[in-house]
Amino acid sequence: MIGFFAAISAVLFWTFSCSIWRKESENLLPRQINIYKNVLASILFLPVVLTISWLSNMSSIFVLIISGIVGISIGDTLYINALKIIGTRKTLSFEALTPIIATTLGTWSIDEIYPQKVWVGSLIVSFSLLMIVRQNTFQKEEPRERNVLGILCAFGSVLCAVLAALLSRVILIGSTLTPLQTTEIRLLSASIFLFLIFKKDFFDILNNRELTKKNHSNLILSTLLGTNFGILFQQIVFKFLPIGIGWTLLSLSPVFALFISKREGEEINRLTIFYSFLSFIGVAITLI
């Protein structure tokens, strides 16, 4: 039950934060938002580094550094770029691929054995979310080229997220590191990587006078919820649940995004509601 409640909390926080990041992408580049949230999040959790046995966990920490760079530095930058182009719900809907990809990788790479109901539930969730993303719900159409770029960014972010989650799962079940410690290691490594690659953007953010107090408040709130608590709860999920089941729960973000879709200029039709309900049935089958 700990893994279940952690997954639902992560989904709620992440979905809410995504809507803020999309709005703030009008003022900052996607990579600048990623730098802002990761640097701030790593600072907020910085005292955690004092609890980590760095020398005795060197190999595990190295794997987590890779996980942080792939999943947070690269994956989140692609993700926020997709948010800016195709919107929150359609970006989140590409997570339809994650249950099947994660379940397959869990079986092949770390020998996690899943009963048939998990595969059936994952397929139902993936099918439901794919049907949601196929619904023509946008009132404002983007040029085809921009839609293709947004789709590629969303798909790339999914691949990065699943690979990073798999690496985290390996460490969480094979070492003494806690979810809070793995969260900070990943955030810190992602922040350092982004600073080294996009040093100019880092200083541009510091010198950006166009950001108002409201912009900063939105970014701080979304960082605390979506990055600090979102990633922490995600790590708790991968500590207590197999990666396939965990990602099936975490992929429900587009369903929760229905509550904010009207604000982003989308109309929800009956089929969208039906497939959202069907996705919950898939999750129920997976967990029963």
Backbone as JSON, one array per atom type, in Angstrom:
{
  "sequence": "MIGFFAAISAVLFWTFSCSIWRKESENLLPRQINIYKNVLASILFLPVVLTISWLSNMSSIFVLIISGIVGISIGDTLYINALKIIGTRKTLSFEALTPIIATTLGTWSIDEIYPQKVWVGSLIVSFSLLMIVRQNTFQKEEPRERNVLGILCAFGSVLCAVLAALLSRVILIGSTLTPLQTTEIRLLSASIFLFLIFKKDFFDILNNRELTKKNHSNLILSTLLGTNFGILFQQIVFKFLPIGIGWTLLSLSPVFALFISKREGEEINRLTIFYSFLSFIGVAITLI",
  "N": [[0.82, -1.22, 0.0], [2.05, 1.18, 0.59], [3.61, 1.77, -1.67], [1.55, 2.15, -3.55], [0.07, 4.44, -2.62], [2.15, 6.27, -2.68], [2.62, 6.4, -5.43], [0.21, 7.5, -6.44], [0.3, 9.99, -5.17], [2.64, 11.03, -6.32], [1.83, 11.23, -8.99], [-0.26, 13.14, -8.84], [1.14, 15.44, -7.86], [3.06, 15.76, -9.88], [1.52, 16.16, -12.21], [0.16, 18.56, -11.62], [2.37, 20.28, -11.37], [3.42, 20.15, -13.94], [1.58, 21.62, -15.43], [2.12, 24.18, -14.51], [4.81, 24.48, -15.29], [4.51, 24.45, -18.05], [3.14, 26.83, -18.47], [5.04, 28.66, -17.51], [6.97, 28.32, -19.4], [6.65, 30.21, -21.28], [8.13, 32.3, -20.46], [10.68, 31.36, -19.9], [13.26, 29.29, -21.35], [12.81, 25.75, -22.01], [15.03, 24.21, -21.04], [16.08, 26.02, -19.25], [14.09, 26.21, -17.32], [14.3, 23.62, -16.36], [16.89, 23.7, -15.29], [16.5, 25.63, -13.28], [14.54, 24.4, -11.57], [15.82, 22.01, -10.8], [18.27, 22.74, -9.62], [17.32, 24.3, -7.48], [15.74, 22.33, -6.17], [17.7, 20.42, -5.45], [19.16, 21.92, -3.64], [17.27, 22.31, -1.61], [17.05, 19.75, -0.58], [19.61, 19.37, 0.31], [20.82, 18.9, 2.94], [20.59, 16.16, 3.18], [22.78, 14.93, 2.03], [24.66, 14.64, 3.99], [23.99, 12.37, 5.3], [24.69, 10.25, 3.78], [26.7, 7.45, 3.05], [29.32, 7.84, 1.36], [31.75, 6.62, 0.43], [31.43, 3.84, 0.85], [29.38, 3.28, -0.84], [30.03, 3.71, -3.48], [29.82, 2.51, -6.08], [27.05, 2.21, -6.38], [26.27, 4.87, -6.2], [27.45, 5.92, -8.49], [25.89, 4.69, -10.49], [23.44, 5.91, -9.89], [24.08, 8.54, -10.49], [24.28, 8.43, -13.28], [21.62, 7.74, -13.75], [20.34, 10.07, -12.84], [21.31, 12.01, -14.66], [20.41, 11.03, -17.14], [17.58, 10.65, -16.7], [16.64, 13.04, -15.43], [18.19, 15.38, -16.17], [18.37, 15.15, -19.07], [15.93, 13.83, -19.81], [13.84, 15.33, -18.48], [14.21, 17.87, -19.61], [13.56, 17.4, -22.3], [10.92, 16.71, -21.8], [9.71, 19.06, -20.73], [10.01, 20.69, -22.91], [8.29, 19.4, -24.68], [5.89, 19.86, -23.32], [5.58, 22.59, -23.74], [5.09, 22.65, -26.47], [3.02, 20.77, -27.26], [1.26, 20.67, -25.14], [-0.02, 19.93, -21.78], [-1.66, 17.57, -21.21], [-1.49, 15.99, -23.55], [1.24, 15.57, -23.72], [1.68, 14.18, -21.33], [0.19, 11.97, -21.99], [1.78, 10.41, -23.59], [2.99, 8.77, -21.9], [1.64, 6.49, -22.05], [3.08, 4.52, -23.21], [4.85, 3.68, -21.3], [4.03, 1.66, -19.29], [4.13, -0.87, -20.66], [6.74, -0.84, -21.78], [8.28, -0.6, -19.43], [7.5, -2.88, -17.98], [8.38, -4.9, -19.71], [11.18, -4.38, -19.81], [11.76, -4.73, -17.11], [11.34, -7.46, -16.87], [13.23, -8.56, -18.64], [15.75, -7.43, -17.91], [16.18, -7.33, -15.06], [15.05, -9.6, -14.17], [12.41, -9.66, -13.13], [9.44, -11.25, -12.36], [6.26, -11.31, -13.72], [2.79, -11.86, -13.14], [0.11, -12.96, -15.35], [-2.02, -11.15, -15.15], [-0.85, -8.67, -14.66], [0.39, -8.05, -17.09], [-1.9, -7.96, -18.71], [-3.34, -5.86, -17.46], [-1.48, -3.76, -17.83], [-1.47, -3.57, -20.62], [-4.12, -2.78, -21.08], [-4.14, -0.27, -19.82], [-2.17, 1.06, -21.36], [-3.37, 0.97, -23.91], [-5.72, 2.46, -23.4], [-4.67, 5.02, -22.75], [-3.35, 5.64, -25.11], [-5.54, 5.89, -26.8], [-6.72, 8.09, -25.66], [-4.87, 10.1, -26.28], [-5.2, 10.18, -28.99], [-7.56, 11.46, -29.38], [-9.13, 14.21, -30.88], [-8.91, 16.88, -29.38], [-8.04, 19.46, -29.21], [-8.66, 22.91, -29.37], [-7.16, 24.87, -30.48], [-5.07, 24.6, -33.12], [-1.78, 23.45, -33.68], [1.02, 24.04, -35.91], [1.94, 21.37, -38.15], [4.65, 20.61, -38.16], [5.61, 21.51, -35.7], [4.06, 19.96, -34.0], [5.09, 17.41, -34.57], [7.72, 17.71, -33.63], [7.15, 18.12, -30.91], [6.02, 15.64, -30.27], [8.21, 13.93, -30.7], [9.93, 14.87, -28.7], [8.41, 14.24, -26.42], [8.28, 11.43, -26.64], [10.99, 10.78, -26.49], [11.53, 11.64, -23.89], [10.08, 9.79, -22.45], [11.45, 7.37, -22.92], [13.9, 8.0, -21.69], [13.01, 8.36, -19.06], [12.07, 5.79, -18.31], [14.4, 4.21, -18.53], [16.03, 5.5, -16.62], [14.49, 5.04, -14.33], [14.64, 2.28, -14.14], [17.37, 1.93, -13.53], [17.38, 3.2, -11.03], [15.67, 1.51, -9.61], [17.18, -0.85, -9.5], [19.26, -0.07, -7.78], [17.85, 0.68, -5.47], [16.75, -1.72, -4.55], [18.99, -3.19, -4.17], [20.86, -2.04, -2.52], [21.78, -0.18, 0.48], [20.87, 2.36, 0.42], [18.45, 4.92, 0.89], [15.15, 5.94, -0.38], [15.0, 8.78, -0.15], [17.7, 9.51, -0.07], [18.61, 8.54, -2.57], [17.1, 10.16, -4.19], [18.2, 12.75, -3.72], [20.85, 12.36, -4.59], [20.46, 11.9, -7.32], [19.22, 14.32, -8.09], [21.23, 16.17, -7.48], [23.36, 15.36, -9.13], [22.16, 15.74, -11.62], [21.78, 18.51, -11.58], [24.42, 19.5, -11.48], [25.4, 18.52, -13.92], [23.7, 19.88, -15.77], [24.48, 22.5, -15.2], [27.15, 22.5, -16.03], [26.88, 22.02, -18.77], [25.06, 23.95, -19.67], [25.96, 26.53, -18.8], [25.8, 29.27, -19.39], [23.03, 29.67, -19.55], [22.36, 29.32, -16.9], [23.4, 31.61, -15.62], [21.97, 33.49, -17.02], [19.41, 33.11, -16.02], [19.75, 34.0, -13.4], [20.17, 36.67, -13.88], [17.87, 37.52, -15.04], [15.55, 39.92, -15.29], [12.95, 40.06, -15.97], [11.41, 38.15, -14.81], [8.83, 37.91, -12.58], [7.72, 38.28, -9.12], [5.57, 36.58, -8.9], [6.11, 34.72, -10.94], [8.43, 33.52, -9.9], [7.35, 32.48, -7.53], [5.53, 30.61, -8.55], [7.33, 28.86, -9.83], [8.88, 27.99, -7.66], [6.95, 26.7, -6.07], [6.08, 24.66, -7.85], [8.48, 23.31, -8.13], [8.98, 22.34, -5.53], [6.76, 20.63, -5.16], [6.52, 19.06, -7.61], [9.18, 18.31, -8.27], [10.89, 17.89, -5.89], [9.11, 16.44, -3.99], [7.72, 14.94, -5.88], [9.71, 13.37, -7.26], [10.78, 12.09, -5.03], [8.58, 10.55, -4.07], [8.27, 8.98, -6.31], [10.63, 7.49, -6.22], [10.12, 6.06, -3.9], [8.04, 4.48, -4.82], [9.44, 2.8, -6.64], [11.0, 1.49, -4.85], [9.28, -0.13, -3.39], [7.57, -1.39, -5.19], [7.48, -3.56, -8.07], [9.02, -2.58, -11.16], [7.38, -2.58, -13.46], [4.71, -2.62, -12.49], [4.81, -0.34, -10.92], [5.25, 1.72, -12.86], [2.92, 1.45, -14.31], [1.03, 2.51, -12.57], [2.09, 5.12, -12.26], [1.75, 6.12, -14.78], [-0.73, 7.21, -15.02], [-1.01, 9.91, -15.2], [-2.11, 11.49, -17.44], [-4.84, 11.12, -17.09], [-5.45, 12.41, -14.68], [-4.76, 14.88, -15.58], [-6.93, 15.72, -16.98], [-8.43, 17.37, -15.42], [-7.28, 19.84, -15.61], [-7.32, 20.46, -18.23], [-9.16, 22.13, -19.55], [-8.29, 24.68, -18.98], [-6.15, 24.88, -20.63], [-7.13, 25.15, -23.14], [-8.51, 22.94, -24.23], [-11.08, 20.68, -25.24], [-13.03, 18.26, -23.68], [-14.19, 15.16, -24.71], [-16.76, 12.56, -24.81], [-15.62, 10.08, -25.38], [-13.01, 10.39, -24.47], [-13.43, 10.55, -21.71], [-14.49, 7.99, -21.31], [-12.29, 6.3, -22.01], [-10.51, 7.13, -20.09], [-11.72, 6.17, -17.78], [-11.53, 3.47, -18.4], [-8.78, 3.11, -18.2], [-8.38, 3.16, -15.44], [-9.62, 0.79, -14.78], [-7.81, -0.99, -15.89], [-5.61, -0.53, -14.2], [-6.7, -1.46, -11.81], [-6.98, -4.19, -12.38], [-4.31, -4.89, -12.58], [-3.45, -4.57, -9.93], [-5.06, -6.19, -8.34]],
  "CA": [[0.0, 0.0, 0.0], [2.94, 2.35, 0.6], [3.93, 2.05, -3.06], [0.34, 2.63, -4.23], [-0.2, 5.82, -2.22], [3.27, 7.08, -3.18], [2.42, 6.58, -6.86], [-0.89, 8.45, -6.65], [0.8, 11.3, -4.75], [3.59, 11.48, -7.34], [1.05, 11.59, -10.18], [-0.95, 14.4, -8.55], [2.11, 16.52, -7.78], [3.72, 15.92, -11.17], [0.56, 16.72, -13.15], [-0.03, 19.96, -11.25], [3.59, 21.01, -11.67], [3.57, 20.23, -15.39], [0.75, 22.72, -15.92], [2.85, 25.41, -14.19], [6.0, 24.56, -16.15], [4.1, 24.81, -19.4], [2.83, 28.26, -18.44], [6.28, 29.42, -17.33], [7.81, 28.17, -20.58], [6.5, 31.43, -22.06], [9.12, 33.24, -19.96], [11.99, 30.74, -19.87], [13.45, 28.12, -22.2], [12.61, 24.5, -21.27], [16.23, 23.81, -20.29], [16.25, 26.96, -18.14], [13.16, 25.76, -16.28], [14.88, 22.41, -15.79], [18.0, 24.15, -14.44], [15.92, 26.32, -12.12], [13.89, 23.47, -10.64], [16.73, 21.0, -10.27], [19.22, 23.39, -8.7], [16.56, 24.63, -6.27], [15.35, 21.09, -5.49], [18.89, 19.81, -4.83], [19.51, 22.75, -2.47], [16.28, 22.05, -0.56], [17.35, 18.43, 0.01], [21.06, 19.29, 0.48], [21.25, 18.27, 4.2], [20.56, 14.69, 3.04], [24.1, 14.42, 1.63], [25.41, 14.34, 5.21], [23.57, 11.05, 5.79], [25.09, 9.24, 2.8], [28.04, 6.86, 3.16], [29.77, 7.97, -0.02], [32.81, 5.68, 0.07], [30.95, 2.46, 0.84], [28.32, 3.14, -1.85], [30.54, 4.36, -4.68], [29.28, 1.93, -7.31], [25.62, 2.55, -6.43], [26.17, 6.31, -6.45], [27.78, 6.11, -9.91], [24.69, 4.31, -11.26], [22.43, 6.94, -9.65], [24.51, 9.73, -11.23], [23.82, 8.2, -14.65], [20.16, 7.81, -13.7], [19.97, 11.48, -12.72], [21.62, 12.72, -15.91], [19.51, 10.54, -18.2], [16.17, 10.85, -16.4], [16.29, 14.4, -15.01], [18.83, 16.4, -17.03], [17.95, 15.02, -20.46], [14.52, 13.48, -19.9], [12.95, 16.43, -18.08], [14.34, 18.94, -20.59], [12.7, 16.99, -23.42], [9.55, 16.7, -21.31], [9.22, 20.43, -20.63], [9.91, 21.18, -24.29], [7.04, 18.83, -25.21], [4.8, 20.57, -22.67], [5.44, 23.89, -24.4], [4.64, 22.5, -27.85], [1.76, 20.03, -27.46], [0.36, 20.77, -23.99], [0.2, 19.04, -20.63], [-2.3, 16.27, -21.26], [-0.98, 15.18, -24.65], [2.59, 15.16, -23.34], [1.53, 13.13, -20.32], [-0.42, 10.79, -22.6], [2.79, 9.55, -24.18], [3.33, 7.79, -20.88], [0.93, 5.26, -22.4], [4.08, 3.52, -23.6], [5.72, 3.28, -20.19], [3.74, 0.39, -18.62], [4.62, -2.01, -21.44], [8.2, -0.76, -21.86], [8.84, -0.87, -18.1], [7.25, -4.29, -17.64], [9.27, -5.7, -20.55], [12.55, -4.19, -19.34], [11.87, -5.36, -15.8], [11.43, -8.91, -17.08], [14.47, -8.91, -19.35], [17.01, -6.95, -17.33], [16.37, -7.64, -13.63], [14.37, -10.88, -13.9], [11.15, -9.55, -12.38], [8.42, -12.12, -12.94], [4.92, -10.73, -13.57], [1.67, -12.72, -13.53], [-0.59, -12.53, -16.58], [-2.9, -10.0, -14.89], [-0.06, -7.44, -14.78], [0.52, -7.77, -18.51], [-3.23, -7.57, -19.2], [-3.61, -4.53, -16.93], [-0.58, -2.8, -18.5], [-1.95, -3.4, -21.99], [-5.36, -1.99, -21.03], [-3.76, 1.11, -19.51], [-1.49, 1.62, -22.53], [-4.37, 1.17, -24.97], [-6.61, 3.56, -23.0], [-3.97, 6.29, -22.84], [-3.12, 5.91, -26.52], [-6.81, 6.36, -27.36], [-6.92, 9.46, -25.16], [-4.01, 11.02, -27.03], [-5.69, 10.24, -30.36], [-8.76, 12.29, -29.46], [-8.87, 15.56, -31.4], [-9.55, 17.74, -28.39], [-7.48, 20.81, -29.2], [-9.37, 23.95, -30.06], [-6.15, 25.64, -31.22], [-4.18, 23.66, -33.78], [-0.39, 23.85, -33.91], [1.55, 23.56, -37.19], [2.31, 19.96, -38.13], [6.07, 20.45, -37.84], [5.76, 21.68, -34.25], [3.48, 18.78, -33.37], [6.05, 16.31, -34.72], [8.81, 17.97, -32.69], [6.63, 17.87, -29.57], [5.85, 14.19, -30.11], [9.55, 13.34, -30.57], [10.43, 15.23, -27.37], [7.65, 13.45, -25.45], [8.69, 10.03, -26.75], [12.36, 10.71, -25.96], [11.48, 11.77, -22.44], [9.57, 8.52, -21.92], [12.57, 6.41, -22.94], [14.85, 8.41, -20.65], [12.4, 8.13, -17.75], [12.02, 4.35, -18.01], [15.77, 3.75, -18.31], [16.47, 6.04, -15.34], [13.74, 4.35, -13.29], [15.2, 0.93, -14.04], [18.63, 2.05, -12.8], [17.04, 3.5, -9.64], [15.09, 0.29, -9.03], [18.3, -1.77, -9.23], [19.98, 0.42, -6.6], [16.95, 0.7, -4.3], [16.55, -3.07, -4.03], [20.26, -3.87, -4.0], [21.78, -1.3, -1.65], [21.19, 0.33, 1.72], [20.45, 3.74, 0.2], [17.01, 5.15, 1.03], [14.58, 6.76, -1.46], [15.36, 10.19, 0.02], [19.1, 9.64, -0.45], [18.73, 8.36, -4.01], [16.51, 11.35, -4.8], [19.15, 13.85, -3.66], [21.99, 12.04, -5.45], [20.02, 12.1, -8.71], [19.0, 15.75, -8.29], [22.52, 16.86, -7.42], [24.11, 15.03, -10.34], [21.47, 16.4, -12.73], [22.05, 19.95, -11.48], [25.83, 19.74, -11.87], [25.49, 18.26, -15.37], [23.06, 20.99, -16.47], [25.31, 23.7, -15.01], [28.35, 22.37, -16.86], [26.52, 22.07, -20.18], [24.33, 25.19, -19.97], [26.41, 27.51, -17.81], [25.28, 30.58, -19.77], [21.61, 29.73, -19.16], [22.31, 29.45, -15.44], [23.6, 33.03, -15.29], [20.86, 34.25, -17.62], [18.3, 33.02, -15.08], [20.06, 34.87, -12.27], [20.12, 38.08, -14.32], [16.6, 37.77, -15.73], [14.74, 40.88, -14.54], [11.57, 39.98, -16.42], [10.69, 37.22, -13.95], [8.17, 38.6, -11.47], [7.57, 37.5, -7.89], [4.61, 35.52, -9.18], [6.83, 33.69, -11.69], [9.29, 32.8, -8.95], [6.48, 31.73, -6.62], [5.04, 29.45, -9.3], [8.44, 27.93, -10.05], [9.26, 27.4, -6.37], [5.89, 25.76, -5.69], [6.12, 23.49, -8.74], [9.7, 22.58, -7.82], [8.79, 21.63, -4.26], [5.79, 19.55, -5.34], [6.8, 18.16, -8.73], [10.56, 17.79, -8.31], [11.29, 17.31, -4.59], [8.2, 15.39, -3.53], [7.38, 14.06, -7.0], [10.76, 12.37, -7.46], [10.88, 11.29, -3.8], [7.5, 9.55, -4.08], [8.58, 8.05, -7.4], [11.65, 6.57, -5.72], [9.44, 5.16, -2.95], [7.32, 3.51, -5.66], [10.38, 1.82, -7.17], [11.53, 0.74, -3.71], [8.31, -1.09, -2.87], [6.82, -2.05, -6.25], [8.21, -3.89, -9.3], [9.03, -1.42, -12.05], [6.23, -2.64, -14.37], [3.51, -2.21, -11.75], [5.02, 1.05, -10.53], [5.04, 2.61, -13.99], [1.51, 1.41, -14.68], [0.38, 3.5, -11.71], [2.61, 6.46, -12.53], [1.35, 6.56, -16.12], [-2.09, 7.75, -14.98], [-0.97, 11.38, -15.22], [-3.04, 12.15, -18.37], [-6.2, 11.07, -16.56], [-5.54, 13.5, -13.72], [-4.61, 16.13, -16.33], [-8.23, 16.13, -17.49], [-8.97, 18.43, -14.56], [-6.68, 21.14, -15.97], [-7.29, 20.55, -19.69], [-9.96, 23.26, -20.01], [-7.46, 25.87, -18.84], [-5.17, 24.89, -21.71], [-7.81, 25.27, -24.42], [-8.93, 21.65, -24.74], [-12.43, 20.24, -24.95], [-13.03, 16.83, -23.37], [-15.38, 14.5, -25.23], [-17.21, 11.37, -24.07], [-14.66, 8.99, -25.56], [-11.89, 10.67, -23.57], [-13.88, 10.15, -20.37], [-14.61, 6.52, -21.31], [-10.96, 5.67, -21.99], [-9.92, 7.43, -18.78], [-12.31, 5.19, -16.86], [-10.96, 2.16, -18.76], [-7.42, 3.04, -17.69], [-8.48, 2.8, -14.03], [-9.93, -0.64, -14.75], [-6.53, -1.65, -16.14], [-4.82, -0.45, -12.97], [-7.34, -2.35, -10.84], [-6.62, -5.56, -12.75], [-2.9, -5.05, -12.25], [-3.23, -4.58, -8.48], [-5.89, -7.2, -7.65]],
  "C": [[0.85, 1.27, 0.0], [3.27, 2.76, -0.83], [2.76, 2.64, -3.82], [0.08, 4.1, -3.91], [0.92, 6.77, -2.67], [3.09, 7.38, -4.66], [1.33, 7.61, -7.14], [-0.45, 9.86, -6.27], [1.74, 11.88, -5.8], [2.86, 11.96, -8.59], [0.36, 12.94, -9.99], [0.02, 15.59, -8.57], [2.73, 16.81, -9.14], [2.79, 16.58, -12.19], [0.33, 18.2, -12.89], [1.18, 20.79, -11.64], [3.8, 21.18, -13.17], [2.77, 21.4, -15.97], [1.43, 24.06, -15.65], [4.06, 25.57, -15.09], [5.65, 24.94, -17.57], [3.82, 26.31, -19.47], [4.1, 29.1, -18.36], [7.23, 29.28, -18.52], [7.64, 29.35, -21.55], [7.57, 32.46, -21.67], [10.55, 32.7, -19.97], [12.05, 29.59, -20.87], [13.24, 26.85, -21.37], [13.84, 24.08, -20.45], [16.49, 24.75, -19.12], [15.31, 26.62, -16.99], [13.73, 24.53, -15.58], [16.05, 22.75, -14.87], [17.47, 24.76, -13.15], [15.38, 25.31, -11.11], [14.85, 22.45, -10.03], [17.75, 21.57, -9.3], [18.52, 23.72, -7.38], [16.21, 23.38, -5.48], [16.54, 20.43, -4.8], [19.35, 20.59, -3.61], [18.56, 22.47, -1.31], [16.53, 20.72, 0.16], [18.83, 18.28, 0.37], [21.5, 18.65, 1.81], [21.31, 16.73, 4.13], [21.94, 14.14, 2.71], [24.94, 14.04, 2.84], [25.09, 12.95, 5.75], [24.05, 9.91, 4.89], [26.51, 8.76, 3.06], [28.64, 6.78, 1.75], [30.79, 6.91, -0.43], [32.31, 4.24, -0.05], [29.86, 2.22, -0.21], [28.73, 3.72, -3.2], [29.92, 3.82, -5.97], [27.8, 2.26, -7.48], [25.43, 4.02, -6.76], [26.48, 6.62, -7.92], [26.59, 5.78, -10.79], [23.61, 5.38, -11.11], [22.79, 8.25, -10.36], [24.07, 9.61, -12.69], [22.3, 8.32, -14.73], [19.68, 9.25, -13.65], [20.18, 12.25, -14.01], [20.63, 12.33, -17.01], [18.05, 10.93, -17.93], [15.78, 12.29, -16.12], [16.89, 15.45, -15.93], [18.28, 16.34, -18.46], [16.44, 14.8, -20.57], [13.58, 14.62, -19.58], [13.04, 17.62, -19.03], [13.49, 18.64, -21.82], [11.23, 17.1, -23.04], [8.96, 18.11, -21.29], [9.1, 21.06, -22.01], [8.63, 20.66, -24.94], [5.82, 19.53, -24.61], [4.51, 21.89, -23.38], [4.79, 23.75, -25.77], [3.25, 21.88, -27.96], [0.86, 20.01, -26.23], [0.57, 19.69, -22.95], [-0.37, 17.65, -20.85], [-1.76, 15.4, -22.38], [0.46, 14.74, -24.39], [2.53, 14.01, -22.34], [0.99, 11.84, -20.94], [0.59, 9.88, -23.28], [3.35, 8.57, -23.15], [2.54, 6.5, -21.07], [1.91, 4.14, -22.72], [4.83, 2.94, -22.41], [5.33, 1.98, -19.49], [4.32, -0.83, -19.34], [6.14, -2.02, -21.51], [8.83, -1.15, -20.52], [8.66, -2.33, -17.7], [8.19, -5.21, -18.43], [10.72, -5.59, -20.08], [12.77, -4.82, -17.98], [12.04, -6.86, -15.9], [12.77, -9.3, -17.66], [15.73, -8.59, -18.57], [17.23, -7.33, -15.87], [15.52, -8.83, -13.18], [13.15, -10.75, -12.97], [10.08, -10.36, -13.1], [7.04, -11.54, -12.66], [3.85, -11.76, -13.94], [0.94, -12.15, -14.73], [-1.43, -11.29, -16.35], [-2.15, -8.68, -15.01], [0.11, -7.06, -16.25], [-0.8, -7.29, -19.1], [-3.56, -6.15, -18.75], [-2.77, -3.46, -17.61], [-1.03, -2.53, -19.93], [-3.21, -2.55, -22.04], [-5.05, -0.52, -20.77], [-3.1, 1.76, -20.73], [-2.47, 1.91, -23.66], [-5.27, 2.37, -24.65], [-5.94, 4.91, -23.18], [-3.64, 6.65, -24.28], [-4.39, 6.43, -27.19], [-7.13, 7.78, -26.88], [-6.12, 10.45, -26.0], [-4.46, 11.17, -28.48], [-6.92, 11.13, -30.51], [-8.39, 13.7, -29.91], [-9.56, 16.58, -30.51], [-9.02, 19.17, -28.39], [-8.37, 21.78, -29.98], [-8.41, 24.76, -30.93], [-5.14, 24.66, -31.8], [-2.78, 24.25, -33.94], [0.04, 23.38, -35.29], [2.05, 22.12, -37.06], [3.76, 19.75, -37.7], [6.3, 20.56, -36.33], [5.17, 20.49, -33.5], [4.43, 17.59, -33.43], [7.21, 16.48, -33.75], [8.36, 17.69, -31.26], [6.48, 16.39, -29.27], [7.21, 13.51, -29.92], [10.14, 13.64, -29.19], [9.73, 14.39, -26.29], [8.09, 12.0, -25.45], [10.1, 9.84, -26.19], [12.38, 10.79, -24.45], [10.99, 10.49, -21.78], [10.68, 7.48, -21.85], [13.58, 6.73, -21.85], [14.31, 8.09, -19.26], [12.41, 6.66, -17.37], [13.41, 3.81, -17.73], [16.28, 4.22, -16.95], [15.78, 5.34, -14.17], [14.27, 2.94, -13.06], [16.5, 0.95, -13.25], [18.37, 2.33, -11.31], [16.51, 2.27, -8.92], [16.19, -0.7, -8.63], [19.02, -1.36, -7.94], [19.11, 0.34, -5.35], [16.73, -0.69, -3.71], [17.87, -3.79, -3.74], [21.26, -3.16, -3.12], [21.05, -0.83, -0.4], [20.72, 1.77, 1.59], [18.93, 3.86, 0.26], [16.48, 5.94, -0.16], [14.94, 8.24, -1.37], [16.81, 10.42, -0.42], [19.28, 9.5, -1.96], [18.14, 9.56, -4.76], [17.51, 12.5, -4.84], [20.37, 13.59, -4.55], [21.63, 12.31, -6.91], [19.83, 13.58, -9.02], [20.32, 16.52, -8.37], [23.33, 16.6, -8.69], [23.49, 15.69, -11.57], [21.77, 17.89, -12.75], [23.46, 20.29, -11.93], [26.01, 19.56, -13.37], [24.9, 19.42, -16.17], [23.88, 22.27, -16.37], [26.53, 23.66, -15.92], [28.03, 22.53, -18.35], [25.9, 23.41, -20.57], [24.67, 26.28, -18.97], [25.85, 28.91, -18.11], [23.82, 30.73, -19.35], [21.46, 29.91, -17.65], [22.44, 30.92, -15.03], [22.52, 33.92, -15.89], [19.64, 34.24, -16.69], [18.52, 33.98, -13.91], [19.9, 36.35, -12.62], [18.82, 38.46, -15.01], [15.69, 38.65, -14.88], [13.26, 40.82, -14.93], [10.74, 39.01, -15.58], [10.13, 37.96, -12.75], [8.16, 37.71, -10.23], [6.6, 36.34, -8.09], [5.26, 34.39, -9.96], [7.69, 32.85, -10.77], [8.46, 31.96, -7.99], [5.95, 30.47, -7.29], [6.13, 28.4, -9.48], [8.88, 27.25, -8.76], [8.23, 26.36, -5.92], [5.94, 24.5, -6.54], [7.37, 22.66, -8.51], [9.53, 21.73, -6.57], [7.87, 20.43, -4.45], [6.23, 18.55, -6.41], [8.17, 17.55, -8.73], [10.95, 17.14, -6.99], [10.39, 16.15, -4.19], [7.83, 14.42, -4.65], [8.42, 12.97, -7.22], [10.93, 11.5, -6.22], [9.83, 10.2, -3.78], [7.72, 8.53, -5.18], [9.62, 7.03, -6.95], [11.07, 5.59, -4.7], [8.67, 4.08, -3.71], [8.26, 2.42, -6.13], [11.09, 1.02, -6.07], [10.59, -0.4, -3.34], [7.54, -1.86, -3.95], [7.74, -2.43, -7.42], [8.04, -2.77, -10.31], [7.82, -1.41, -12.99], [4.95, -2.16, -13.71], [3.62, -0.74, -11.35], [4.74, 2.02, -11.66], [3.61, 2.58, -14.48], [0.71, 2.41, -13.86], [0.8, 4.92, -12.06], [2.17, 7.0, -13.89], [-0.06, 7.13, -16.16], [-2.14, 9.27, -15.03], [-1.96, 12.02, -16.2], [-4.48, 12.13, -17.9], [-6.41, 12.21, -15.57], [-5.44, 14.86, -14.43], [-5.92, 16.6, -16.95], [-8.8, 17.3, -16.7], [-8.4, 19.81, -14.9], [-6.72, 21.38, -17.47], [-8.06, 21.77, -20.21], [-9.15, 24.55, -19.97], [-6.46, 25.99, -19.97], [-5.82, 24.87, -23.09], [-8.24, 23.96, -25.04], [-10.38, 21.38, -24.35], [-12.41, 18.73, -24.75], [-14.32, 16.2, -23.89], [-15.68, 13.22, -24.45], [-16.23, 10.21, -24.2], [-13.45, 9.16, -24.65], [-12.23, 10.22, -22.15], [-13.97, 8.62, -20.26], [-13.25, 5.85, -21.2], [-10.22, 5.98, -20.68], [-10.42, 6.45, -17.74], [-11.72, 3.8, -17.12], [-9.54, 2.01, -18.23], [-7.4, 2.66, -16.2], [-8.82, 1.31, -13.86], [-8.64, -1.45, -14.97], [-5.64, -1.66, -14.91], [-5.38, -1.4, -11.91], [-6.99, -3.81, -11.11], [-5.18, -5.86, -12.37], [-2.68, -5.27, -10.76], [-3.98, -5.68, -7.75], [-5.07, -8.47, -7.4]]
}
